[in-house]
Structure formats: structure tokens, C-alpha cells
Coordinates of C-alpha atoms in Angstrom, one line a residue:
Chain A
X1 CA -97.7 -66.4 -64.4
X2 CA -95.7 -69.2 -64.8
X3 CA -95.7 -72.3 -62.3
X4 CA -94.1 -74.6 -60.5
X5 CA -94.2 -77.1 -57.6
X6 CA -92.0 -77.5 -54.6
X7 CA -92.9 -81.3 -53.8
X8 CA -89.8 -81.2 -51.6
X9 CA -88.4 -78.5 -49.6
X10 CA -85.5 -80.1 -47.9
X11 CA -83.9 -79.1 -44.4
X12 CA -84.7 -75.4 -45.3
X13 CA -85.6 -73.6 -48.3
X14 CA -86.5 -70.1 -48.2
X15 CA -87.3 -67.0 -50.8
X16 CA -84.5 -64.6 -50.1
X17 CA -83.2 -61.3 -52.4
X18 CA -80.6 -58.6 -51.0
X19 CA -82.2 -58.1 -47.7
X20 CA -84.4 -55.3 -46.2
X21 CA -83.5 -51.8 -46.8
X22 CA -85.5 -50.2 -44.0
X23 CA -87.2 -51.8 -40.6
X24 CA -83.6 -51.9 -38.5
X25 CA -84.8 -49.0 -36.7
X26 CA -87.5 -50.8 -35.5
X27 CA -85.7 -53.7 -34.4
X28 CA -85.8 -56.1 -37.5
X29 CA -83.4 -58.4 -38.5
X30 CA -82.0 -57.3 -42.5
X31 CA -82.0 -61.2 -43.7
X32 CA -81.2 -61.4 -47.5
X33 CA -78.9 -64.3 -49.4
X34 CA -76.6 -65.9 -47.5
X35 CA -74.2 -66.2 -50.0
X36 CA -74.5 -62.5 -51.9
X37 CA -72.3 -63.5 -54.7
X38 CA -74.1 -67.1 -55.3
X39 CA -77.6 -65.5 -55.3
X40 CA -76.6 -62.3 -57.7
X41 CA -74.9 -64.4 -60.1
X42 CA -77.9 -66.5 -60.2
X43 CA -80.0 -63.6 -61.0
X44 CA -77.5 -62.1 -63.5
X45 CA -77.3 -65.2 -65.3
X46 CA -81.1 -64.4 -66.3
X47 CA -80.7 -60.9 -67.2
X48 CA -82.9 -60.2 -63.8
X49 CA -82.8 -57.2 -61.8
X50 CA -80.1 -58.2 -59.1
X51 CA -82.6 -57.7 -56.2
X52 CA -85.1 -60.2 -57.9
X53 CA -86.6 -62.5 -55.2
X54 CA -84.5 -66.4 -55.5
X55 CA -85.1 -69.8 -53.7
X56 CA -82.0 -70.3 -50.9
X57 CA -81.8 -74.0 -50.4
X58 CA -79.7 -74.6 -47.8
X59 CA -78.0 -78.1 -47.6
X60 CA -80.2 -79.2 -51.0
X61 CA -82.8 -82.0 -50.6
X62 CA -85.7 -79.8 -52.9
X63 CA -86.9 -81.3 -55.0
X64 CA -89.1 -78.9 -58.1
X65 CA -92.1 -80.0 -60.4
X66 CA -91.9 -77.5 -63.6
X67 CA -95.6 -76.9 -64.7
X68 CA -94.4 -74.3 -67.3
X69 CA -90.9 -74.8 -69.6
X70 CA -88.7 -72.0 -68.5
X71 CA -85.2 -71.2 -67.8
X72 CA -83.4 -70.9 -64.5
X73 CA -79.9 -70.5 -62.8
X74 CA -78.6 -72.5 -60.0
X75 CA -75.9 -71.3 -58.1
X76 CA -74.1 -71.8 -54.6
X77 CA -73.4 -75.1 -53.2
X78 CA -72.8 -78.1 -55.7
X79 CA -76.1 -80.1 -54.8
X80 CA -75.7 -82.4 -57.6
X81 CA -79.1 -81.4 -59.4
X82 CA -80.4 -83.4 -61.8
X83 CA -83.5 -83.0 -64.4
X84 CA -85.2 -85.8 -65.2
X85 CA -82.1 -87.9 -64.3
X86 CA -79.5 -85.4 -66.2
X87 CA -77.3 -83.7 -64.4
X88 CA -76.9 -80.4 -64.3
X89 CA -74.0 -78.3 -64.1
X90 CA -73.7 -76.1 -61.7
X91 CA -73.6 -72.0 -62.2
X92 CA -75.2 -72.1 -65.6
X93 CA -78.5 -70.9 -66.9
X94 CA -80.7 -74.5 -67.5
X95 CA -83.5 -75.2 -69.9
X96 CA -86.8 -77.4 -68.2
X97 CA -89.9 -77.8 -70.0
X98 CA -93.2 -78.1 -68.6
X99 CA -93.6 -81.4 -66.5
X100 CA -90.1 -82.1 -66.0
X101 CA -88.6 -82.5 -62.5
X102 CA -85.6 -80.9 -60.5
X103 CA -83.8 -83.1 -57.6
X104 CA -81.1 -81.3 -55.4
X105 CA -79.1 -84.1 -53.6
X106 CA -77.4 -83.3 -50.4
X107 CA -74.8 -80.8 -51.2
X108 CA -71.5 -82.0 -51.5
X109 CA -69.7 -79.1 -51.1
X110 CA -70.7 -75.3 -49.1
X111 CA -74.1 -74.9 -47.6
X112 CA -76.6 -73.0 -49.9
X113 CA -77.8 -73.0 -53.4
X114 CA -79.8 -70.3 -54.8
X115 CA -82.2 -71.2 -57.7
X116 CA -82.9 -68.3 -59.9
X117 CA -86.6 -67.9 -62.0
X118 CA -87.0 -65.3 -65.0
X119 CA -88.1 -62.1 -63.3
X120 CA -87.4 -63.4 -60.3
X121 CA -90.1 -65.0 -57.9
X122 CA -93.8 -64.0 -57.3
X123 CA -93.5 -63.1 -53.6
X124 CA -94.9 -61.0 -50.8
X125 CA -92.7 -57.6 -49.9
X126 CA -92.3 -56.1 -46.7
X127 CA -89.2 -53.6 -45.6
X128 CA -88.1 -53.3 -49.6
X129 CA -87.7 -57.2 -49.5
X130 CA -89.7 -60.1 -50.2
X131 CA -86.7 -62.1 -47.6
X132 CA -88.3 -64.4 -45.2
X133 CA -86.9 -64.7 -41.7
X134 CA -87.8 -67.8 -39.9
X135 CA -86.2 -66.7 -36.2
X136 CA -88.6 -63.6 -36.4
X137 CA -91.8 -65.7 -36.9
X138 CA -94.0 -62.9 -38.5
X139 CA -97.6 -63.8 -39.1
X140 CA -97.9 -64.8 -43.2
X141 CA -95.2 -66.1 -45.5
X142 CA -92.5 -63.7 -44.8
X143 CA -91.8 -65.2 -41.6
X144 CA -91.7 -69.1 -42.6
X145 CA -90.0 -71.6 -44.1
X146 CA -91.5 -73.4 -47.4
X147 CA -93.4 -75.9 -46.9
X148 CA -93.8 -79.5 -49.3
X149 CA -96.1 -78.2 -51.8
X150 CA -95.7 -75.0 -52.2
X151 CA -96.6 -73.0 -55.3
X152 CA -93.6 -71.1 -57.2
X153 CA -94.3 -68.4 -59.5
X154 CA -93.0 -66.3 -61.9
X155 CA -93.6 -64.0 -64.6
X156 CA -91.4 -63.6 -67.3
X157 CA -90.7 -66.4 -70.3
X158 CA -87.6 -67.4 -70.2
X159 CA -84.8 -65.7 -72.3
X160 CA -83.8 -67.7 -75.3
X161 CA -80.2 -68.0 -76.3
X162 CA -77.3 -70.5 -74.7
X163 CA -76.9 -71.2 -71.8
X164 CA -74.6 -68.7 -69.8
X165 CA -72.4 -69.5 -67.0
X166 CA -70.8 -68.0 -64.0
X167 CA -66.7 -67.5 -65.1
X168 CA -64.6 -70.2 -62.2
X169 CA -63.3 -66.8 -60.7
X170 CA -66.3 -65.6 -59.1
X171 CA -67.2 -68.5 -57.4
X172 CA -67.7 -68.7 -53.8
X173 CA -65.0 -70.4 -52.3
X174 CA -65.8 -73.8 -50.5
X175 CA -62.5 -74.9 -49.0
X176 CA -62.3 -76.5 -45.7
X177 CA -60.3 -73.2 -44.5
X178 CA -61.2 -70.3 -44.8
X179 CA -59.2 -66.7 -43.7
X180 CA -61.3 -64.0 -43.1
X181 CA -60.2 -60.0 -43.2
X182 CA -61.2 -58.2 -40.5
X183 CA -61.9 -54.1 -39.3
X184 CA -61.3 -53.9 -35.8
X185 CA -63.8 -51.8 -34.0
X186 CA -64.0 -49.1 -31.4
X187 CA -64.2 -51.8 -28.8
X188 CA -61.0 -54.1 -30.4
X189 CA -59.1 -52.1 -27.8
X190 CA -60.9 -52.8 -24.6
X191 CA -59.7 -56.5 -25.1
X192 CA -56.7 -57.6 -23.2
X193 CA -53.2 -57.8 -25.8
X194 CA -52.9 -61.6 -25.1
X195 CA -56.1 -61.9 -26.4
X196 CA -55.9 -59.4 -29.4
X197 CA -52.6 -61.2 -30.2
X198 CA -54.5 -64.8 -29.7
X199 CA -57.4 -63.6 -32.1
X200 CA -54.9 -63.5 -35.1
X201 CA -52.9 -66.3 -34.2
X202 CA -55.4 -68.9 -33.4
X203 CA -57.5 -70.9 -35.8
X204 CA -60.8 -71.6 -35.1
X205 CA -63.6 -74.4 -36.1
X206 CA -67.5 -73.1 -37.5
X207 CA -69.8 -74.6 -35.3
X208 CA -72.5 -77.1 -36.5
X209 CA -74.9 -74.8 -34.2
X210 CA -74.3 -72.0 -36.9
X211 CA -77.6 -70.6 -39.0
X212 CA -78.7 -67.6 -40.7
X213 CA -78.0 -65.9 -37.1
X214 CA -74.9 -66.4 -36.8
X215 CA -71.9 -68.3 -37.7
X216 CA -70.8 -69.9 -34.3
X217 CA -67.1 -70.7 -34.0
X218 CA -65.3 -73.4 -31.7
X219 CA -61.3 -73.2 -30.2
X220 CA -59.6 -70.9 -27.7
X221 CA -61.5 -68.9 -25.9
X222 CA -61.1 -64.9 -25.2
X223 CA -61.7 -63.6 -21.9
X224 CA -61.5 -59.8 -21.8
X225 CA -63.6 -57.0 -23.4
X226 CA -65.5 -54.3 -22.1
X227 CA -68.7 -55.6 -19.7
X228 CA -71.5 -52.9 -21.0
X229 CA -75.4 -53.5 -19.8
X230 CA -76.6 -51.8 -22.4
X231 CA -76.8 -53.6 -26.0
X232 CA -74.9 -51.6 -29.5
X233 CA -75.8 -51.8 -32.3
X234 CA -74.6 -54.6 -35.1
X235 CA -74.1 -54.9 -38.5
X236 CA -73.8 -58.2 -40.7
X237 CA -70.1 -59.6 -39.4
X238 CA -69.9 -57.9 -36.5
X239 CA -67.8 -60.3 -34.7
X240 CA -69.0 -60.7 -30.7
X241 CA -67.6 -62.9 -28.1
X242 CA -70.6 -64.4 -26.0
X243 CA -70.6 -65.6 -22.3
X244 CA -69.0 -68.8 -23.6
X245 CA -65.5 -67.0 -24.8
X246 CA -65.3 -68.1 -28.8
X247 CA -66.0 -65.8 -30.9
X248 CA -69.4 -65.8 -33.4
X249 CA -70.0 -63.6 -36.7
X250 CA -73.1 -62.2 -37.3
X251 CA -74.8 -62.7 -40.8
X252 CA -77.7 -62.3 -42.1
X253 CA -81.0 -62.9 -39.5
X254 CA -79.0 -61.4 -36.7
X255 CA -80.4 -58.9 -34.8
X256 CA -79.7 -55.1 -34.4
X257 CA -78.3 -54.7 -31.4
X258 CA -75.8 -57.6 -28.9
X259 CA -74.8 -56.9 -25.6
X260 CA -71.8 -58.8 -25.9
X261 CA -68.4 -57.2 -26.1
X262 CA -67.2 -56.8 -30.3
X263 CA -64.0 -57.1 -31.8
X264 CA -64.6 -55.5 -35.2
X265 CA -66.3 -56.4 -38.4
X266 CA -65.5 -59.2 -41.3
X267 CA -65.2 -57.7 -44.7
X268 CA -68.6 -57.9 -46.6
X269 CA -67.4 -60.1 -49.4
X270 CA -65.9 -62.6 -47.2
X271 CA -69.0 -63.7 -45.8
X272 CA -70.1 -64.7 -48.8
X273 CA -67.9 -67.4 -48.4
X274 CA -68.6 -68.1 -44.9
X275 CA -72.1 -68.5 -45.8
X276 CA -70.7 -71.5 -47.6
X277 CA -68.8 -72.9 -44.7
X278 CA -70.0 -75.6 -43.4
X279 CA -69.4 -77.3 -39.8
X280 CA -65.7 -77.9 -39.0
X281 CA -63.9 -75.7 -41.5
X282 CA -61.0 -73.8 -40.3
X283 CA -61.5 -70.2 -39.5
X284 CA -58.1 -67.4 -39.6
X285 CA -58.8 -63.8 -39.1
X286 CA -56.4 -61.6 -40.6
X287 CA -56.2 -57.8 -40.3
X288 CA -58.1 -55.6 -43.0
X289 CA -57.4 -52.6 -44.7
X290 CA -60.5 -50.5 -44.8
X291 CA -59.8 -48.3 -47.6
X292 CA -59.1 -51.8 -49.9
X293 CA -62.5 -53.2 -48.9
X294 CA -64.5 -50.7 -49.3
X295 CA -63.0 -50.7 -52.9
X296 CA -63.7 -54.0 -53.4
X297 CA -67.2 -53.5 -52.5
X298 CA -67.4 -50.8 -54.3
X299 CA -66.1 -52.4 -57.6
X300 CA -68.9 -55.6 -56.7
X301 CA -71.2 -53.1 -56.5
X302 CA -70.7 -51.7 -59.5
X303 CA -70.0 -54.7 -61.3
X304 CA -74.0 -55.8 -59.9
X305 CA -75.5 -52.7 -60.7
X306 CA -76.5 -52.0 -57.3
X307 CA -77.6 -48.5 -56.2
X308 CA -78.9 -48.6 -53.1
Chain B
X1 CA -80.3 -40.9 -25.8
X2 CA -81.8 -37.1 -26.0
X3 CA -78.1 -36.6 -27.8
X4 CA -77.9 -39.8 -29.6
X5 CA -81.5 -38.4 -31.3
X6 CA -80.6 -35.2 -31.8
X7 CA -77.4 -36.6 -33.6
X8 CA -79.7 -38.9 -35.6
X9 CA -81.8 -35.9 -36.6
X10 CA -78.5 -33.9 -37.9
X11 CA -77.1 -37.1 -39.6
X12 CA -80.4 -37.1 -41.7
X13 CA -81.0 -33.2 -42.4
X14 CA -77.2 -33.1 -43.7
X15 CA -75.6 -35.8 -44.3
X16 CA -76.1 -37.4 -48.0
X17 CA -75.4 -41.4 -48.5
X18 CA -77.7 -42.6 -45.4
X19 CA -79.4 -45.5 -46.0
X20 CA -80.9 -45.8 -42.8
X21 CA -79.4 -44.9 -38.9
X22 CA -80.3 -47.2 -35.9
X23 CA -80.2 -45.4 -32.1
X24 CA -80.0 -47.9 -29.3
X25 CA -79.0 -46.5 -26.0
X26 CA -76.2 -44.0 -26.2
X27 CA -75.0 -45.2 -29.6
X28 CA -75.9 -44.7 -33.0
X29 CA -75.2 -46.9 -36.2
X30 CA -75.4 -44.9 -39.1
X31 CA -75.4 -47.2 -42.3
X32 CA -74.2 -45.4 -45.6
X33 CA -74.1 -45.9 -49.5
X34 CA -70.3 -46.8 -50.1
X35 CA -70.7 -45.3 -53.6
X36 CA -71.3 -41.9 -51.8
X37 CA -68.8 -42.4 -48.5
X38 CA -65.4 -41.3 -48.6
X39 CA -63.5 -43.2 -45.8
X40 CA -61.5 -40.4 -44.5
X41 CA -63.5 -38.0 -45.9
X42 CA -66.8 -39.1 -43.7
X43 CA -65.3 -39.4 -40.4
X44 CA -64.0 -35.8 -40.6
X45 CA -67.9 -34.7 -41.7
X46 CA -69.0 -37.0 -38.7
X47 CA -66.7 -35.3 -36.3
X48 CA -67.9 -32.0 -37.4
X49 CA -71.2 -33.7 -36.9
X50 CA -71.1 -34.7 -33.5
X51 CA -69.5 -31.4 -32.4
X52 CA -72.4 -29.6 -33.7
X53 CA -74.5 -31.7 -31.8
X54 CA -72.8 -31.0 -28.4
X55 CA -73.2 -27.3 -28.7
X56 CA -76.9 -27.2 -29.5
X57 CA -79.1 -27.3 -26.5
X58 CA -81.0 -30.7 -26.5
X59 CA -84.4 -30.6 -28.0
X60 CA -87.3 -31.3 -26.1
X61 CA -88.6 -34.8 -26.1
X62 CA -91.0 -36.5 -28.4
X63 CA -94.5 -34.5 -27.0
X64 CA -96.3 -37.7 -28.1
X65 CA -97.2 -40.8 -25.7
X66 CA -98.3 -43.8 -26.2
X67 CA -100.0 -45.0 -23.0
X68 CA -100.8 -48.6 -22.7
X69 CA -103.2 -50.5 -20.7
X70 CA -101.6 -52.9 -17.9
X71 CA -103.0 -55.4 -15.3
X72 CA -100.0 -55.8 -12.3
X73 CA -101.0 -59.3 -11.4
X74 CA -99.0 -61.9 -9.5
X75 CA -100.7 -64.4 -12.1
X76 CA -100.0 -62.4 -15.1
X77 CA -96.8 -61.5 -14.1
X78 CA -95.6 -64.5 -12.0
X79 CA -92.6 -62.2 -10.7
X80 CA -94.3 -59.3 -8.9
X81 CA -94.5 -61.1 -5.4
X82 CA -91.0 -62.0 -5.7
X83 CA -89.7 -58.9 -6.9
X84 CA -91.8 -57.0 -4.7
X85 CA -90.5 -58.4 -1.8
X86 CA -86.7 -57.8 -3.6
X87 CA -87.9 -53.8 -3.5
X88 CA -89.4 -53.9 0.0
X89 CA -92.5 -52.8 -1.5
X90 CA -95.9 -54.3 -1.8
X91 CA -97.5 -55.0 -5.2
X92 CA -99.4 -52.3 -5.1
X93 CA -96.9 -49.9 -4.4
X94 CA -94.4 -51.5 -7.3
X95 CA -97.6 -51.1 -9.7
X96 CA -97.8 -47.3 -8.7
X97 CA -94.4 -46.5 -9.0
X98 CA -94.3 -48.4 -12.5
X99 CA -97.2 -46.4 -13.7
X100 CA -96.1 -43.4 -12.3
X101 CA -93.1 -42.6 -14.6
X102 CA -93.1 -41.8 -18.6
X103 CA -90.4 -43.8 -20.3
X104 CA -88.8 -43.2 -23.3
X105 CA -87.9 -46.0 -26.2
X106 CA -84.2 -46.2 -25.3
X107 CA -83.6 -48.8 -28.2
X108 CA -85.6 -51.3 -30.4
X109 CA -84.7 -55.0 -31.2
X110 CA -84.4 -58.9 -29.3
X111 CA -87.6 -59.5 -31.1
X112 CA -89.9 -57.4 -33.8
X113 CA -91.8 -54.7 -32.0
X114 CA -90.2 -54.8 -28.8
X115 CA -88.9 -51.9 -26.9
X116 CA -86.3 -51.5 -23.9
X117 CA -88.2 -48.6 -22.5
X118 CA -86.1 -46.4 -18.9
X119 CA -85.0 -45.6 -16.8
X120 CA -87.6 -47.2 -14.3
X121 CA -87.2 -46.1 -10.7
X122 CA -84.2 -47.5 -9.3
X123 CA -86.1 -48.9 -6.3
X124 CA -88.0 -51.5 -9.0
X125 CA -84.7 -52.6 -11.1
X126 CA -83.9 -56.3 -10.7
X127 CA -81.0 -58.2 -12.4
X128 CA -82.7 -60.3 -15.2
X129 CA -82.8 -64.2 -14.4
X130 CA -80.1 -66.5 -14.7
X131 CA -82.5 -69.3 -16.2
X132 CA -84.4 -67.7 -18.8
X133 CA -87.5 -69.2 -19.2
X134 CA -88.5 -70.8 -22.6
X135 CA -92.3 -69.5 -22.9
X136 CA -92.9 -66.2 -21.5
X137 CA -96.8 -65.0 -23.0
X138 CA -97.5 -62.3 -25.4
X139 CA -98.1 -58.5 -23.8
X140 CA -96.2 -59.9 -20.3
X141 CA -94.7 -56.2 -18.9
X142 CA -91.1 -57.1 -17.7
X143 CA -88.6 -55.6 -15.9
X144 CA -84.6 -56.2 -16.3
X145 CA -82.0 -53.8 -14.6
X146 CA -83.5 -50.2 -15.1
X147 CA -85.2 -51.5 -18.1
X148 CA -88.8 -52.2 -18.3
X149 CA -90.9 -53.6 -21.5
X150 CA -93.3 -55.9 -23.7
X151 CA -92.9 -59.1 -25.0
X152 CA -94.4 -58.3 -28.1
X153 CA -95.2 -62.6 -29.1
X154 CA -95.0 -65.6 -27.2
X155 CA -91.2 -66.8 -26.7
X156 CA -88.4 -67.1 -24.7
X157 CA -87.6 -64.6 -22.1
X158 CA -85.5 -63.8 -18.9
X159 CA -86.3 -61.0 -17.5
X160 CA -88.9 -60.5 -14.1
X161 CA -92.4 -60.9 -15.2
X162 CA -94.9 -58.0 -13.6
X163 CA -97.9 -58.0 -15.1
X164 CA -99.3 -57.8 -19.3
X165 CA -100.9 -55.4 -21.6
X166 CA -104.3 -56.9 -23.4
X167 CA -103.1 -59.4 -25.8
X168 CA -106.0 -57.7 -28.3
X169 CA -103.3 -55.0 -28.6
X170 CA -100.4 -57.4 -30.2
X171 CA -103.1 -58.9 -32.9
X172 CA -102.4 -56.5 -35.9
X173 CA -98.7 -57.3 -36.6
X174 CA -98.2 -53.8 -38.6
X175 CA -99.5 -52.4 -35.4
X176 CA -97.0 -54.9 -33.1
X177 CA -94.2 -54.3 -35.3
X178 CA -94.0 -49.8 -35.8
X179 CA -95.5 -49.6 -32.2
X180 CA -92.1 -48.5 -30.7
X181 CA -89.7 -46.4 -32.3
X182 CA -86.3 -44.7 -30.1
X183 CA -87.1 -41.8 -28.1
X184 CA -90.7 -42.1 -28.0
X185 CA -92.7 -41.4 -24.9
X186 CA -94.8 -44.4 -23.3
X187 CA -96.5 -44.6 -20.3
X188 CA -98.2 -47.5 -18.2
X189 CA -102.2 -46.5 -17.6
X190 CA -103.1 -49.6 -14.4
X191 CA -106.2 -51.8 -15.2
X192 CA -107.9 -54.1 -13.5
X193 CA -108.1 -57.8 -13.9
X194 CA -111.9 -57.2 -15.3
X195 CA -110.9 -54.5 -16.8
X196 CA -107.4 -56.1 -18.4
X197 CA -110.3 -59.4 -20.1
X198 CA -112.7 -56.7 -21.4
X199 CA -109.9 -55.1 -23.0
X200 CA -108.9 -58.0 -24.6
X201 CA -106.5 -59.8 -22.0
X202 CA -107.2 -63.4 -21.7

């Protein structure tokens, strides 16, 4: 195996991958990358499986003590990383040798970077994933945070060959607006028309309360929707409107099931960037055709070689 | 929820492209492969689906049941006077009723392993609190609405507090986290303070 040290872990680093495939039957939140795109790249970038488990950093601040040379990706938010004192760009593969140190600044722009090791990080599985989620608290290291200290490993040596980077297209968008397509839902019609018509008119701000859960939104509030007791289930960007009136998205530590009335679902890949939207960017929905996003998640999917 | 399992059941026997379905209530989520989903094509094999459904008889429920160990105790459960007193009951008679009816897992989530079990007597339902409070203990039986279940870890928690299971019972998190799935059958077996620390309350 090879090693490293996480001296610094920052306002929150976890292991994540693509989230759990089973266990939302019994309640459990999915959890995975934030930022899909970010953390696959990262991994692709490697030649790893896509699913291979990745550090999320999550407004930078980790700071990474190689004990063996090896090759990684970084990915996601720009956190100015350095090696040593040398910057590095980001989205590219990176060589470090054995002793050398990584420093993520404060990220300058979007909210999470994902740091990729060959073959992926040693990591214990649970659900099909090795994804930790902290607002579930499960006994052992799937349900915490890392710690100052920790011990990273991983067991492949790194490829050899250039560096590879991630093409400009493909790159999460970190604007300070951001529109986002959505599906309405079998409940879009219990809303009130003023408020259906004020849903895709209105801009909205992302809350600085927004985590893993949820992205929280601040602006007009909608007052209508159907008052059930019983919760329904969720999936990641459902879009509920809580007691207070704005709307919130779901992502990935949600849970499986909100009482709250729903107004449809945000397309999949758009999340990816609203993972990367940090507190006060503008938020547009616009209306989405369901046959061309499940085409474009079909093409990603493809494109990723995932399967499952 | 009888039909919302019965659906689940068909989903999985016929459908191809699951990757997993999630009942809760009368609902169910059914999360598919997009590879192997054909927008319009899907809803018309769901359609087909649920009509199928409708014009089987409902199966029986799930034979097994899980019966758990609870103490109904104004300490353990610092609601029971109060909502006692709501139902026009005494404690002992809200314990009896409680422990007197099967319930069936009408949905998982909130936290991992915990079940919204019903429909509990309609005399006992009470609306949850306004105030949630912020520490509510591991194993406290609860009540909200018709609803009735475990905090399966220590937490936050609104609803009306009646009593606990044995904490011993939440220490294996495997065990705390597959103890519930839908449509199971659980019942409530009443212990005795004594009885509720040998079994591992405390």
C-alpha cells in the first residue's frame, strides 16, 4: 500500500465515490460526490474505475504529507494547491514524490475539490460504497469526517506517462448564476398558478446554511402545495418547499422521504454544478424536457462507463 | 401500504432496470437504470403494472413479528402523563392499548434504522410538538399523529415521548440499521422498570 498523511483536513474533508446503491429502503441517505462530474474526471484522469473511492474537500484548507511518490488528480473547485510551493494546475494528473507536501488554500472559486489516488483510496464499504455521511453518524469511519492525521492509502503505482487533463468543456461551471432545468412532479400541480408562474420567474439566492443535505435557497416565498402528513419519497433534487416558503434542493446526504410539499426534480447533471455553488449565487429554474435529460445522462453515462 | 407492497413485489418479479424501489406510506419510488428505461415506454409498462396490482386480491401480511421489549414510564418517556391525560386515559391504560395492537413498518427513514410504525389507536394519537427537543435518548418509544416508533440513536426529536426499549438492543449497528424494513409486523411486549435495566435499559 502506498501512504500518505492528512496533517490538515480543513473545514470538511470526506472519502466519497458515486454513492450507495442499496440501503434507501432502509432509510439511508445515498451520499456520494457532490460534484459527480469533478470527482469522475478525477478518477478518469488516473485510468481508475469511475466508482474508485476520492478525497471531497469541501472549501480546501487540507493540507497532504506524500510518504510514497505517486500520481494524483485534483479536480473541482480551484483551491490554489501547491506542492512544495509550486502551484499546481487545476484538473490535471500531478506527479509528488515521497516526502513532498500538498497545501489546498481556501477555494477561490465553487465549493469542492476532489483529490484522486491510483486505484482509488483504501477505504471501508458499506451499501456498495465506501461514502461517508457525517448527518447519519454511524458508528466507525463511514459515518465521520477526517480527522488531522489521518492515514491515506492506496494501492496501485502511479501510471507513468504525461500528465492528462480534463478538456475546458467538461468543467463544472462556477458562475455566480446559475439556471437550473427542472421536471415538474406529480405534486407541481397542487401549487397555486401565481406561485407556479413565480417559480420560473423569480431568481433566488443559495443559502450559506446549505450542505451535503441540501442546497437551501433565499427570495420570494411560495405559499401553496398540497398539506400531506404522511412523508414521500425523495430523490437527489427533489425540490421541496419547507415551513419557511423558499424553496431547497436535495443533494446528496438527504434523506428518503420529506413531508414537505415538492415541485419536481432538477436535472441530474445540473447539480453538479450546484454542488459548486457557493452562498449568494443566483438561482433560475427553467422548465426541462425529460426525454433530453435523460439523454444527456445517458450519453454521461456512457461516456463514464457506468453500468449500474 | 398492503398495495404499495404488493406493487413493490410486481415491480421486482417483472420489471427489468430496477436498481432499488423505496415504499413509504402509500407511495412507492421505484429507481431505474436509464440505460434500460424507455421514457414513454416505462410509464405505459407501469400503468399496466399498477392495474395488475389492483385486481389481485392483496396478499396477506408479512407472518413475521418482531416484538420488542418496552418499559411505559413517565421517566423514560417524559410524555406519558401528559399525553395520558390528552387521551383521558391513565398510563396504564395508554401502555395497554399501545401493546395491544401489531403495527406494520409503514415507511423507513428521518434517521438510519428508524421506523414510522401504525396505525396506533386513534384514542393515543397526539400532534407531534411544536418545539422539538434537541436530545431525545436512544430506544425512547414515541408517538406522533397515528404514528408510533424508536429513536434508533440519541438526537433530536419532536414527537411525545412514552416510554423506551433496552438500549442493549441499539448496540450492534448492523442490527439498529436492517431492524425495520416496510410492511413488517412489530409489536410492543410491556416490561417492567426491573425488568426494562436487566434487559439492558439504563
Amino acid at each position: 500500500m502506498n501512504r500518505a498523511v492528512l496533517t490538515r483536513s480543513g473545514p470538511l474533508c470526506t472519502i466519497q465515490d458515486l454513492g450507495r446503491t442499496t440501503g434507501r429502503r432502509l432509510g439511508l441517505a445515498p451520499g456520494g460526490a457532490m460534484d459527480r462530474r469533478a470527482y469522475l474526471w478525477a478518477n478518469r484522469l488516473l485510468g481508475n474505475r469511475p466508482d474508485a473511492p476520492a478525497l471531497e474537500v469541501t472549501l480546501g484548507g487540507a493540507v497532504i504529507r506524500f510518504e510514497s511518490a505517486t500520481t494524483l488528480a485534483i479536480t473541482g473547485a480551484d483551491c490554489s494547491a501547491e506542492i512544495d510551493g509550486a502551484v499546481l494546475p487545476n484538473g490535471f494528473t500531478t506527479r509528488v514524490q515521497a516526502g513532498q507536501v500538498l497545501r489546498l488554500g481556501f477555494s477561490r472559486s465553487g465549493m469542492r475539490a476532489y483529490i484522486a489516488f491510483p486505484g482509488g483510496l483504501d477505504a471501508p464499504r458499506a451499501f456498495g460504497s465506501a461514502s461517508v455521511v457525517v448527518r447519519e453518524g454511524l458508528d466507525g469511519p463511514l459515518g465521520r469526517a477526517m480527522t488531522d492525521g489521518a492515514d491515506l492509502r492506496w494501492p496501485d503505482d502511479p501510471p507513468t506517462g504525461r500528465a492528462r487533463g480534463v478538456p475546458r468543456t467538461y468543467v463544472s461551471s462556477q458562475s455566480r448564476s446559475l439556471s437550473l432545468p427542472l421536471i415538474p412532479g406529480y405534486e407541481w400541480h397542487q401549487f397555486s398558478s401565481l406561485d407556479r408562474d413565480s417559480f420560473w420567474s423569480n431568481e433566488w439566492t443559495v443559502a450559506s446554511a446549505s450542505d451535503r443535505v441540501a442546497t437551501r435557497l433565499e427570495g420570494p416565498v411560495l405559499r401553496s402545495g398540497p398539506q400531506s402528513l404522511d412523508s414521500t419519497p425523495l430523490v437527489d433534487g427533489t425540490v421541496q418547499v419547507p415551513g419557511n416558503g423558499t424553496p431547497l434542493v436535495f443533494m446528496r446526504d438527504r434523506p428518503t422521504i420529506g413531508g414537505y410539499p415538492k415541485l419536481g426534480t432538477v436535472d441530474p447533471g445540473a447539480l453538479d454544478d450546484l454542488a459548486q455553488a457557493r452562498p449568494g449565487t443566483r438561482i433560475r429554474f427553467v422548465r426541462a424536457d425529460p426525454e433530453e435529460v435523460l439523454n444527456q445522462l445517458r450519453e454521461r453515462r456512457a461516456f463514464f462507463r457506468l453500468d449500474a | 401500504m398492503a398495495r404499495v407492497l404488493a406493487l413493490e413485489a410486481l415491480v421486482n418479479r417483472t420489471l427489468t432496470g430496477v436498481r432499488e424501489t423505496i415504499p413509504a406510506f402509500n407511495k412507492l419510488l421505484i429507481e431505474g437504470v436509464p440505460e434500460e428505461w424507455d421514457g414513454p415506454q416505462i410509464e405505459v409498462d407501469l400503468r399496466r403494472l399498477i392495474d395488475a396490482c389492483f385486481r389481485e386480491p392483496l396478499p396477506k401480511p408479512d407472518v413475521r413479528v418482531l416484538t420488542l421489549p418496552a418499559c411505559y414510564d413517565p421517566v423514560l418517556g417524559p410524555d406519558l402523563v401528559e399525553l395520558a391525560r390528552h387521551a383521558g386515559l391513565t398510563t396504564q391504560q395508554v401502555a395497554q392499548i399501545h401493546s395491544g395492537s401489531t403495527y406494520t413498518v409503514l415507511a423507513t427513514g428521518f434517521a438510519p434504522g428508524f421506523a414510522y410504525l401504525g396505525s396506533i389507536d386513534e384514542r393515543l394519537a397526539m400532534p407531534r410538538r411544536s418545539d422539538p427537543r434537541p436530545q431525545v435518548q436512544v430506544g425512547t418509544l414515541a408517538i406522533a399523529d397515528r404514528r408510533t416508533g424508536v429513536y434508533p440513536s440519541t438526537g433530536p426529536g419532536g414527537w411525545r415521548l412514552i416510554g423506551r426499549v433496552p438500549k442493549a438492543l441499539f448496540d450492534d449497528v448492523a442490527q439498529r440499521i436492517a431492524r425495520f424494513e416496510p410492511g413488517m409486523q412489530v409489536r410492543f411486549r410491556p416490561i417492567s422498570r426491573p425488568d426494562y435495566e436487566r434487559e439492558g435499559g439504563l
